[in-house]
XYZ file of C-alpha atoms in Angstrom:
720
model
C 79.102 -97.136 19.387
C 80.284 -100.452 17.918
C 83.108 -102.712 18.912
C 85.732 -103.911 16.472
C 85.564 -107.495 17.744
C 83.990 -109.605 20.395
C 86.436 -109.934 23.303
C 87.547 -113.474 24.011
C 85.971 -115.332 26.865
C 88.419 -115.529 29.728
C 90.060 -118.925 30.125
C 89.175 -121.033 33.096
C 92.175 -121.185 35.416
C 94.281 -124.348 35.226
C 92.901 -125.473 38.560
C 89.322 -125.376 37.299
C 87.458 -128.623 37.225
C 85.640 -129.181 33.905
C 83.290 -131.607 35.559
C 81.923 -128.867 37.734
C 81.537 -126.313 34.982
C 84.828 -124.560 35.645
C 84.416 -124.269 39.404
C 87.519 -125.218 41.320
C 87.287 -128.201 43.606
C 87.987 -127.480 47.255
C 90.525 -130.271 47.583
C 91.680 -132.842 45.051
C 94.733 -134.780 43.818
C 95.816 -132.009 41.455
C 95.773 -129.429 44.249
C 97.664 -131.770 46.597
C 100.346 -132.535 44.009
C 100.834 -128.846 43.259
C 100.893 -127.864 46.937
C 103.164 -130.635 48.278
C 106.506 -128.992 47.337
C 105.395 -125.813 49.086
C 104.336 -127.808 52.149
C 107.786 -129.391 52.358
C 109.507 -126.013 51.993
C 107.465 -124.729 54.911
C 109.209 -127.261 57.203
C 111.941 -124.630 57.523
C 111.980 -123.713 61.248
C 112.312 -120.051 60.271
C 108.833 -120.365 58.782
C 107.348 -122.836 61.239
C 107.954 -120.686 64.308
C 105.153 -118.378 63.129
C 102.714 -121.187 63.971
C 103.570 -121.963 67.631
C 101.442 -125.120 67.888
C 102.896 -126.797 64.820
C 106.377 -125.578 65.718
C 106.087 -127.564 68.972
C 105.045 -130.617 66.941
C 108.012 -130.155 64.590
C 110.447 -129.904 67.508
C 108.904 -133.063 68.968
C 109.213 -134.810 65.596
C 112.869 -133.818 65.297
C 113.594 -134.979 68.875
C 111.821 -138.309 68.344
C 113.644 -138.850 65.043
C 116.989 -138.212 66.754
C 116.127 -140.754 69.453
C 115.061 -143.314 66.844
C 118.406 -142.880 65.066
C 120.313 -143.197 68.366
C 118.467 -146.264 69.688
C 120.572 -148.872 67.793
C 123.728 -147.359 69.247
C 122.714 -146.398 72.761
C 119.674 -148.588 73.301
C 116.209 -147.473 74.279
C 113.881 -147.976 77.198
C 112.410 -151.443 77.380
C 109.124 -150.241 78.782
C 107.070 -147.122 79.203
C 104.586 -146.653 81.996
C 105.006 -150.294 82.968
C 104.249 -151.556 79.420
C 106.684 -152.953 76.837
C 107.582 -150.895 73.777
C 107.406 -152.676 70.391
C 110.356 -152.582 68.037
C 110.172 -149.619 65.668
C 107.749 -147.761 67.956
C 109.925 -144.653 68.119
C 110.295 -144.579 64.336
C 106.547 -144.937 63.935
C 105.889 -142.066 66.353
C 108.450 -139.879 64.559
C 106.912 -140.657 61.166
C 103.400 -139.780 62.345
C 104.603 -136.513 63.857
C 106.337 -135.501 60.631
C 103.188 -136.347 58.708
C 101.209 -134.170 61.115
C 103.472 -131.211 60.384
C 103.443 -131.808 56.616
C 99.654 -132.132 56.579
C 99.356 -128.843 58.466
C 101.632 -127.139 55.936
C 99.703 -128.815 53.130
C 96.485 -127.148 54.275
C 98.099 -123.721 54.107
C 99.898 -124.475 50.846
C 96.694 -125.654 49.134
C 94.891 -122.523 50.334
C 97.661 -120.318 48.946
C 97.792 -122.231 45.673
C 94.111 -121.671 44.922
C 94.848 -118.075 43.899
C 97.939 -118.768 41.791
C 96.046 -119.550 38.607
C 94.372 -116.145 38.708
C 97.672 -114.515 39.652
C 99.361 -116.104 36.617
C 96.553 -114.854 34.384
C 96.929 -111.365 35.812
C 100.693 -111.487 35.466
C 100.340 -111.963 31.726
C 98.520 -108.617 31.499
C 101.322 -106.569 33.023
C 103.972 -107.173 30.376
C 105.709 -104.076 29.099
C 103.845 -102.593 26.140
C 104.297 -99.661 23.809
C 102.511 -96.471 24.843
C 101.724 -93.279 22.933
C 102.855 -90.479 25.234
C 101.126 -87.175 24.515
C 103.830 -84.544 24.132
C 103.169 -81.285 25.955
C 99.636 -82.211 26.903
C 97.358 -79.171 27.135
C 94.017 -79.753 28.906
C 92.520 -76.833 26.953
C 93.513 -78.220 23.548
C 91.319 -80.539 21.477
C 92.769 -84.046 21.828
C 90.293 -85.590 19.392
C 92.535 -85.310 16.363
C 94.359 -88.519 15.489
C 97.516 -86.557 14.770
C 97.791 -85.196 18.316
C 101.491 -84.977 19.066
C 102.614 -88.291 20.568
C 105.793 -90.293 20.742
C 106.165 -94.006 21.443
C 107.564 -95.022 24.832
C 107.629 -98.187 26.896
C 104.926 -98.554 29.508
C 107.712 -99.277 32.001
C 108.946 -95.702 31.537
C 105.635 -94.010 32.377
C 105.292 -91.990 35.577
C 102.283 -90.621 37.462
C 100.935 -87.562 35.640
C 101.993 -88.686 32.159
C 99.228 -88.537 29.560
C 98.886 -91.234 26.902
C 96.549 -91.762 23.955
C 95.034 -95.231 23.520
C 93.177 -96.197 20.339
C 91.009 -99.173 19.429
C 92.891 -102.467 19.587
C 95.616 -101.134 21.881
C 96.219 -102.144 25.509
C 96.010 -99.580 28.286
C 99.667 -99.160 29.333
C 99.007 -98.412 33.029
C 96.441 -97.514 35.652
C 94.903 -94.123 35.071
C 91.885 -91.877 34.671
C 90.355 -90.936 31.308
C 90.669 -87.187 30.776
C 89.063 -87.190 27.336
C 86.911 -89.533 25.300
C 84.697 -92.543 25.674
C 85.494 -96.127 24.667
C 84.477 -99.748 25.000
C 87.084 -101.643 27.031
C 87.745 -105.379 27.376
C 88.459 -106.106 31.067
C 88.064 -109.896 30.826
C 91.697 -110.503 31.804
C 90.961 -108.965 35.197
C 87.292 -109.607 35.878
C 86.864 -112.832 33.924
C 83.771 -111.344 32.229
C 83.747 -111.370 28.432
C 81.271 -108.510 27.952
C 82.992 -105.177 27.210
C 82.377 -102.184 29.454
C 82.134 -98.480 28.682
C 84.639 -96.076 30.216
C 84.415 -92.308 29.790
C 85.876 -89.100 31.110
C 84.288 -86.778 33.593
C 82.431 -89.234 35.790
C 82.686 -92.139 38.181
C 83.484 -94.528 35.325
C 86.683 -92.834 34.277
C 89.208 -95.263 35.774
C 90.999 -97.760 33.533
C 93.378 -100.533 34.554
C 96.699 -101.355 32.950
C 96.555 -104.511 30.850
C 92.962 -104.048 29.713
C 92.314 -103.447 26.006
C 90.420 -100.670 24.235
C 87.980 -102.174 21.734
C 86.569 -99.057 20.097
C 87.150 -95.328 19.727
C 90.023 -93.423 21.266
C 90.705 -92.157 24.780
C 93.299 -89.979 26.457
C 94.443 -91.305 29.851
C 96.385 -89.659 32.673
C 98.590 -92.292 34.340
C 98.182 -92.557 38.129
C 100.531 -95.463 38.999
C 104.222 -96.191 38.895
C 105.621 -99.285 37.134
C 105.463 -102.231 39.525
C 102.891 -100.466 41.698
C 99.823 -100.859 39.522
C 96.494 -102.230 40.605
C 97.302 -105.506 38.843
C 100.620 -105.775 40.712
C 98.803 -105.367 44.025
C 96.222 -107.940 42.962
C 98.942 -110.468 42.132
C 100.599 -110.045 45.522
C 97.289 -110.282 47.337
C 95.828 -113.324 45.586
C 99.111 -115.193 46.082
C 98.905 -114.393 49.782
C 102.396 -112.896 49.860
C 101.241 -109.893 51.850
C 98.424 -111.482 53.838
C 98.507 -110.092 57.340
C 96.983 -111.960 60.270
C 93.790 -110.448 61.570
C 93.376 -109.386 65.224
C 91.055 -112.320 65.857
C 93.545 -114.715 64.325
C 96.409 -113.206 66.331
C 94.398 -113.549 69.548
C 93.599 -117.171 68.766
C 97.264 -117.856 67.985
C 98.252 -116.391 71.350
C 95.696 -118.626 73.073
C 96.953 -121.711 71.248
C 100.569 -120.815 72.022
C 99.699 -120.377 75.699
C 97.983 -123.768 75.793
C 101.015 -125.322 74.117
C 103.347 -123.866 76.735
C 101.100 -125.132 79.543
C 101.026 -128.659 78.125
C 104.795 -128.655 77.524
C 105.196 -127.983 81.252
C 102.678 -130.758 82.028
C 104.538 -133.258 79.823
C 107.890 -132.376 81.382
C 106.431 -132.724 84.871
C 104.933 -136.156 84.148
C 108.336 -137.765 83.551
C 109.724 -137.344 87.114
C 106.314 -138.116 88.621
C 106.059 -141.355 86.636
C 109.660 -142.316 87.476
C 108.997 -141.757 91.174
C 105.949 -144.026 90.897
C 108.155 -146.753 89.428
C 106.745 -146.500 85.911
C 109.124 -144.317 83.881
C 107.661 -142.893 80.647
C 109.813 -142.826 77.528
C 110.422 -139.548 75.742
C 108.623 -140.652 72.515
C 105.511 -141.432 74.568
C 105.753 -138.065 76.327
C 106.036 -136.334 72.965
C 103.020 -138.286 71.732
C 101.089 -137.210 74.816
C 102.070 -133.589 74.272
C 100.961 -133.632 70.633
C 97.634 -135.169 71.647
C 97.128 -132.576 74.384
C 97.835 -129.406 72.408
C 95.169 -128.180 69.908
C 96.985 -129.340 66.787
C 93.868 -129.582 64.604
C 92.925 -125.891 64.698
C 96.609 -124.928 64.856
C 97.133 -126.749 61.558
C 94.066 -125.279 59.842
C 93.947 -121.737 61.225
C 96.055 -120.121 58.516
C 94.288 -122.056 55.755
C 90.897 -120.812 57.002
C 92.014 -117.171 56.742
C 93.581 -117.576 53.301
C 90.542 -119.487 52.032
C 88.272 -116.656 53.204
C 90.145 -114.199 51.006
C 90.124 -116.729 48.174
C 86.331 -117.075 48.360
C 86.123 -113.308 47.841
C 88.446 -113.596 44.835
C 86.130 -116.249 43.398
C 83.330 -113.671 43.726
C 85.583 -111.160 41.896
C 86.122 -109.122 45.056
C 89.705 -108.287 45.972
C 90.342 -107.845 49.698
C 93.367 -105.713 50.493
C 93.820 -107.533 53.819
C 92.481 -110.429 55.834
C 91.452 -107.859 58.428
C 88.843 -106.533 55.988
C 87.358 -110.006 55.446
C 87.132 -110.599 59.167
C 85.619 -107.169 59.768
C 82.961 -107.988 57.171
C 81.887 -110.875 59.379
C 81.339 -108.548 62.329
C 79.564 -105.731 60.448
C 76.574 -104.269 62.280
C 75.588 -101.523 59.808
C 75.437 -101.557 56.008
C 75.387 -98.287 54.054
C 73.998 -98.813 50.560
C 73.635 -96.304 47.778
C 70.088 -96.147 46.416
C 70.722 -95.831 42.702
C 71.995 -99.031 41.146
C 72.063 -100.884 44.452
C 68.542 -100.810 45.820
C 66.863 -99.563 42.652
C 67.574 -100.421 39.021
C 69.332 -97.105 38.582
C 66.947 -95.349 36.194
C 63.445 -94.040 36.763
C 60.825 -95.969 34.840
C 57.302 -95.145 33.779
C 54.913 -97.070 35.986
C 51.502 -95.495 35.347
C 49.573 -93.112 33.088
C 47.165 -90.893 35.086
C 44.683 -89.017 32.832
C 42.726 -85.959 33.936
C 38.946 -86.043 34.164
C 37.321 -86.155 30.746
C 40.495 -87.363 28.973
C 40.491 -90.829 27.414
C 43.412 -92.842 28.723
C 44.398 -94.128 25.245
C 44.758 -90.498 24.104
C 47.157 -89.779 27.000
C 49.106 -92.983 26.404
C 49.513 -92.474 22.657
C 50.523 -88.823 23.070
C 53.066 -89.698 25.764
C 54.478 -92.473 23.582
C 54.757 -90.204 20.517
C 56.578 -87.582 22.582
C 59.004 -90.287 23.806
C 59.786 -92.111 20.573
C 62.861 -90.024 19.902
C 63.771 -89.726 23.590
C 66.911 -91.896 24.034
C 66.890 -91.684 27.837
C 65.884 -94.732 29.930
C 62.854 -92.735 31.116
C 61.723 -92.081 27.557
C 62.215 -95.706 26.550
C 60.216 -96.881 29.553
C 57.273 -94.661 28.523
C 57.133 -96.351 25.110
C 57.468 -99.810 26.699
C 54.650 -99.104 29.164
C 52.449 -97.823 26.334
C 53.010 -101.028 24.388
C 52.255 -103.067 27.511
C 48.893 -101.267 27.681
C 48.143 -102.116 24.053
C 48.894 -98.737 22.467
C 51.323 -98.999 19.544
C 52.494 -95.834 17.779
C 54.050 -95.540 14.347
C 57.756 -94.923 14.721
C 58.350 -94.402 10.997
C 57.681 -90.660 10.912
C 57.432 -89.239 14.429
C 57.749 -85.694 13.175
C 60.223 -83.075 14.339
C 61.776 -83.959 17.668
C 61.934 -81.289 20.359
C 64.826 -82.261 22.654
C 64.881 -81.655 26.382
C 66.850 -78.629 27.580
C 67.582 -77.291 31.022
C 65.920 -74.026 30.030
C 62.600 -75.409 28.796
C 62.535 -78.503 31.078
C 60.365 -80.128 28.401
C 60.731 -82.427 25.429
C 58.266 -83.543 22.798
C 57.450 -83.803 19.141
C 55.865 -81.617 16.432
C 53.779 -83.882 14.209
C 53.403 -83.293 10.467
C 49.691 -82.440 10.839
C 50.551 -79.473 13.078
C 49.847 -81.191 16.395
C 52.388 -80.319 19.095
C 52.972 -82.621 22.096
C 55.029 -81.735 25.123
C 55.956 -83.627 28.283
C 58.045 -82.404 31.183
C 57.989 -80.692 34.551
C 54.517 -79.542 35.622
C 55.343 -75.838 35.912
C 57.089 -75.798 32.522
C 54.216 -77.553 30.720
C 51.625 -75.271 32.350
C 53.588 -72.226 31.194
C 53.563 -73.652 27.655
C 49.789 -74.224 27.885
C 49.214 -70.612 29.010
C 50.786 -69.358 25.797
C 47.430 -69.994 24.066
C 45.121 -69.222 26.943
C 44.567 -69.514 30.688
C 44.402 -72.810 32.534
C 41.083 -73.316 34.242
C 41.010 -73.605 38.049
C 39.430 -77.061 37.857
C 42.199 -78.360 35.610
C 44.877 -76.699 37.751
C 43.464 -78.167 40.992
C 43.068 -81.604 39.463
C 46.588 -81.530 38.047
C 48.101 -80.345 41.329
C 46.314 -83.176 43.126
C 47.755 -85.848 40.809
C 51.230 -84.325 40.790
C 51.194 -84.033 44.588
C 50.150 -87.649 45.108
C 52.908 -88.893 42.820
C 55.512 -86.680 44.510
C 54.382 -87.747 47.984
C 54.848 -91.386 47.006
C 58.460 -90.707 46.034
C 57.809 -90.651 42.287
C 58.527 -88.080 39.608
C 55.536 -86.635 37.695
C 55.817 -85.724 34.014
C 52.886 -83.678 32.694
C 51.695 -84.296 29.109
C 49.923 -81.610 27.072
C 48.856 -81.318 23.431
C 48.268 -78.321 21.127
C 45.914 -79.025 18.265
C 46.247 -77.437 14.798
C 43.306 -75.200 15.756
C 45.480 -73.610 18.440
C 43.628 -75.149 21.386
C 45.989 -76.457 24.084
C 44.954 -78.996 26.732
C 46.577 -80.882 29.564
C 46.013 -84.626 29.110
C 47.454 -86.074 32.299
C 50.538 -87.203 34.126
C 53.164 -89.926 33.649
C 54.267 -91.486 36.944
C 58.042 -92.122 36.884
C 59.479 -94.018 39.801
C 62.669 -95.658 40.955
C 61.940 -99.355 40.615
C 63.210 -101.361 43.553
C 65.107 -104.475 42.494
C 63.274 -107.751 42.744
C 64.046 -109.711 45.905
C 65.993 -106.878 47.571
C 63.488 -106.592 50.431
C 63.902 -110.285 51.212
C 67.690 -109.906 51.289
C 67.401 -107.009 53.711
C 65.115 -109.130 55.879
C 67.822 -111.798 56.001
C 70.375 -109.181 57.025
C 68.025 -108.054 59.781
C 67.897 -111.632 61.046
C 71.698 -111.561 61.140
C 71.556 -108.473 63.373
C 72.702 -106.071 60.641
C 71.094 -102.655 60.278
C 70.683 -101.345 56.720
C 70.864 -97.647 55.823
C 70.047 -96.304 52.357
C 72.145 -93.312 51.316
C 70.784 -91.088 48.559
C 70.890 -87.578 47.184
C 67.099 -87.567 46.772
C 64.832 -85.349 48.813
C 63.535 -86.808 52.120
C 60.066 -87.484 50.695
C 61.338 -89.607 47.812
C 63.925 -91.284 50.024
C 61.287 -92.238 52.590
C 59.066 -93.857 49.967
C 61.894 -95.884 48.415
C 63.206 -96.909 51.850
C 59.758 -98.168 52.868
C 59.338 -100.176 49.655
C 62.842 -101.659 49.848
C 62.531 -102.545 53.528
C 65.680 -100.803 54.768
C 65.914 -99.861 58.436
C 66.860 -96.216 57.925
C 67.842 -93.723 55.238
C 69.996 -90.637 54.793
C 68.502 -88.203 52.263
C 70.279 -85.379 50.405
C 73.528 -86.958 51.556
C 76.781 -85.055 51.166
C 80.278 -86.551 51.622
C 80.483 -84.867 55.025
C 77.159 -86.346 56.123
C 78.180 -89.851 55.022
C 81.397 -89.538 57.001
C 79.588 -88.233 60.076
C 77.070 -91.099 59.927
C 79.837 -93.709 59.804
C 81.653 -92.135 62.726
C 78.480 -92.054 64.830
C 77.908 -95.748 64.197
C 81.516 -96.580 65.068
C 81.464 -94.502 68.239
C 78.491 -96.584 69.319
C 80.605 -99.735 69.033
C 79.383 -100.815 65.584
C 81.320 -101.880 62.510
C 80.259 -100.222 59.259
C 80.443 -101.392 55.639
C 79.688 -99.281 52.588
C 80.116 -99.186 48.831
C 81.211 -96.293 46.657
C 82.655 -95.426 43.276
C 83.220 -91.695 43.190
C 85.900 -89.379 44.512
C 83.278 -87.905 46.836
C 82.893 -91.385 48.392
C 86.611 -91.691 49.203
C 86.490 -90.182 52.740
C 83.615 -92.461 53.783
C 85.234 -95.525 52.186
C 88.433 -94.839 54.099
C 86.536 -94.367 57.383
C 84.335 -97.478 57.014
C 85.542 -100.730 58.533
C 84.721 -102.430 55.228
C 84.915 -100.090 52.241
C 84.092 -101.775 48.928
C 85.131 -99.622 45.976
C 83.764 -100.301 42.500
C 86.360 -101.205 39.881
C 84.617 -98.815 37.485
C 85.092 -96.009 39.980
C 87.775 -93.407 40.336
C 91.320 -94.141 41.452
C 90.674 -92.169 44.632
C 87.791 -94.471 45.562
C 89.832 -97.635 44.908
C 92.738 -96.326 46.946
C 90.469 -95.408 49.858
C 88.596 -98.730 50.146
C 89.987 -101.961 51.570
C 88.131 -104.083 49.002
C 87.596 -103.663 45.269
C 84.657 -105.248 43.461
C 85.944 -106.133 40.005
C 82.394 -106.569 38.704
C 81.284 -103.193 40.069
C 78.081 -104.673 41.478
C 77.136 -102.711 44.615
C 74.719 -105.414 45.807
C 77.695 -107.744 46.208
C 78.366 -106.037 49.545
C 75.747 -108.374 50.969
C 77.743 -111.383 49.711
C 80.931 -109.904 51.193
C 79.257 -109.830 54.602
C 78.136 -113.443 54.164
C 81.667 -114.573 53.296
C 83.098 -112.687 56.284
C 80.602 -114.319 58.609
C 81.321 -117.689 57.043
C 85.031 -117.230 57.797
C 84.360 -116.451 61.456
C 81.872 -119.304 61.813
C 84.292 -121.745 60.165
C 87.058 -120.722 62.541
C 84.760 -121.086 65.545
C 83.393 -124.446 64.379
C 86.816 -125.979 63.786
C 88.136 -124.583 67.079
C 85.218 -126.261 68.845
C 85.935 -129.522 67.018
C 89.656 -129.340 67.805
C 89.131 -128.870 71.531
C 86.417 -131.540 71.631
C 88.428 -134.223 69.831
C 91.222 -133.851 72.400
C 88.837 -135.434 74.919
C 88.844 -138.742 73.050
C 92.620 -138.670 72.718
C 92.963 -138.253 76.489
C 90.892 -141.410 76.969
C 93.281 -143.214 74.614
C 96.674 -141.984 75.807
C 96.398 -141.388 79.577
C 95.167 -144.916 80.498
C 97.751 -146.409 78.143
C 100.606 -144.603 79.870
C 99.828 -145.592 83.437
C 97.528 -148.636 83.345
C 100.504 -150.938 84.016
C 101.259 -149.219 87.342
C 97.752 -148.104 88.253
C 95.427 -150.930 87.108
C 92.412 -148.868 88.130
C 93.024 -146.610 85.118
C 92.021 -149.526 82.915
C 88.419 -148.549 83.561
C 89.053 -145.412 81.477
C 89.910 -147.546 78.455
C 86.297 -147.199 77.292
C 87.294 -147.819 73.665
C 88.736 -151.227 74.542
C 92.028 -150.514 72.792
C 94.277 -153.537 72.276
C 97.394 -152.367 74.115
C 99.036 -149.221 75.484
C 101.404 -149.044 72.495
C 98.524 -149.513 70.059
C 96.475 -146.860 71.873
C 99.267 -144.287 71.691
C 100.017 -145.056 68.039
C 96.328 -144.938 67.085
C 95.867 -141.547 68.751
C 98.900 -140.109 66.966
C 97.814 -141.492 63.577
C 94.310 -140.086 64.056
C 95.805 -136.735 65.042
C 97.557 -136.555 61.652
C 94.756 -137.972 59.515
C 91.999 -135.709 60.902
C 93.885 -132.656 59.588
C 93.691 -133.977 56.024
C 90.036 -134.884 56.465
C 89.193 -131.344 57.602
C 91.180 -129.464 54.906
C 88.221 -129.404 52.440
C 85.948 -127.996 55.149
C 88.524 -125.320 56.024
C 88.820 -124.317 52.355
C 85.115 -124.490 51.519
C 83.936 -123.015 54.813
C 81.120 -124.056 57.105
C 77.740 -123.382 55.533
C 76.459 -120.032 56.741
C 72.922 -119.596 58.017
C 71.505 -116.268 59.254
C 71.425 -117.099 62.970
C 72.114 -114.994 66.033
C 75.211 -115.565 68.180
C 73.541 -117.804 70.827
C 72.056 -119.960 68.068
C 75.413 -120.228 66.312
C 77.097 -121.238 69.587
C 74.452 -123.886 70.264
C 74.821 -125.225 66.725
C 78.609 -125.375 67.037
C 78.423 -127.253 70.330
C 75.811 -129.662 69.022
C 77.361 -130.381 65.615
C 81.085 -129.758 66.028
C 81.356 -130.243 69.784
C 79.593 -133.593 69.902
C 81.038 -134.492 66.515
C 84.501 -133.646 67.774
C 84.012 -136.065 70.650
C 82.352 -138.884 68.709
C 84.546 -138.897 65.579
C 87.852 -139.540 67.405
C 86.348 -142.357 69.470
C 85.299 -144.115 66.262
C 88.435 -143.171 64.327
C 90.927 -144.189 67.007
C 89.145 -147.503 67.522
C 89.269 -148.315 63.790
C 92.956 -147.409 63.603
C 93.616 -149.499 66.724
C 92.049 -152.547 65.041
C 94.542 -152.151 62.190
C 97.574 -151.310 64.365
C 96.951 -154.252 66.703
C 97.601 -156.605 63.773
C 101.212 -155.387 63.569
C 103.925 -157.400 65.391
C 104.530 -156.194 68.970
C 101.339 -154.129 69.193
């Protein structure tokens, strides 16, 4: 099969950074400029109320702004907590609070904007196109003729069940399954990969996506989606974050933050009468500043951005998550179900060894096996020739003789050479029956052959017996070719890393238990399920879930759909059937089953990032307490001056410095929230210790240094 043209390399999205080879920067001026209008629009209280912590800050900013506007007309308090208030203090507090809210919205807006470039690229693929609707489609008829009855229609008018014909150079008008034909398809607009892929009817690679382009041949497609409800439409909505739902963990954390905010609102309201009774009334702007410093504004500002960025990291890996819940669940996965073929092994059996019988020269076996495989187009046949060449035996491919193809009846293939020599290779019983046609097989040969075949089978391999019939009529068994599933390089090490993360790996295969056991041992998986049926896969997942575990699996076929739907993380291959993609909660656009391991890493990175920044947020409040509390009451209670461990210049400077730091730290942490904390395969106690050591102590130390530096600058202003 040849392609009519090389598909164009997908453009790098507008947000790509050429200096980094097309990779998007986590946070830069271009992203800020693009996200700022969205951040300002999010100041709408109808949007802000969804983030309780930042909604409290916005209400405080609005209240402080109103008081700043009213001060020239009604006057303001001359002192707060026994200390004078500089001119413009209320305006400065209001400005810092508004900046805090805008910076929080900016984090979320930047996170949302990171997927817009890909969404715009996808949107260009869903334009209405002309389609060739097959009139009166008959599944029994031959659709190969170019003059099959069709009529042109708009892709917008297609409905599920309609059948269309798509020829080379034409776009696929909608999502569907190929019911006839095989073709090379350019999917670069969706996957970003320039290499064409093969799609064909009757298998797990029958699904095609609207907007992709057929490069060669002709296919007949049954449409499975309605206009506006295609896979591309769902991708656009998801990468833009329009339908991103909060995960249970995120909801729980929001409830906790909202509860803390309510508690500290009550504390701030209670402080005013207490301070007035003590003879040191506290102004409302100072109380608002105290409240903002008390509530966990840092994590409240970054929480949404962390979740959106987690989904975006999957998009960068060409994995589309249907919900944030799926990303979070990936971080908590305890069991991974992996298909053997194509995931753990290379997908095709390969010749690994030539085993001659006693008295047979190995070069004779190798050359005969290679001659019998020259015209064998299968990966197994090709691997036999490659192994023969690796062992120094080169056969003449110019005139291999008359090819004898493999059939299900004979279970053999081979070649008839011009000199009358016949060579056969195939299943042991079939080759022995062919040998007996010219005479009996001796007991020594039979025993020796059974021994070699048995050893190969016991090791999980597939034995192919090679025999030759000379022109004289004498037939002899030469030996055995050892075919085996070759485990991918480095896969055992990756499974070892998963084991360190506390994740159990299970290989699922249709092979017999003996072969499955051998492959599982070589790959280093924890367990295996042999001769697996859809019902057995489903039952295994349910058993794991009933034991309190979370299960992830990959699949591409219709028979995988029940298990994909049951799994907590079901990654469907983009090359798979529509049923599989509908059942899973993630779709791998590259159709690489091993990427499930990366999905788990990204999920864990999301959870670790959220935990690390929550630890930092709570810890940095400690420093702000040391700045604000002494400043409020040191004038009335001089003993509180001992708590001014930072040596801040004045109460007003201390309060202003804490509020400025509170706003600035959000901007500083946005890149970390978008990029994510670096993941290392550690157990939960180790992760907790690392968070406390790095982000706990860092969250205490950074504000002390930051507030002091800001205080040095603020103290230079008049009145501070």
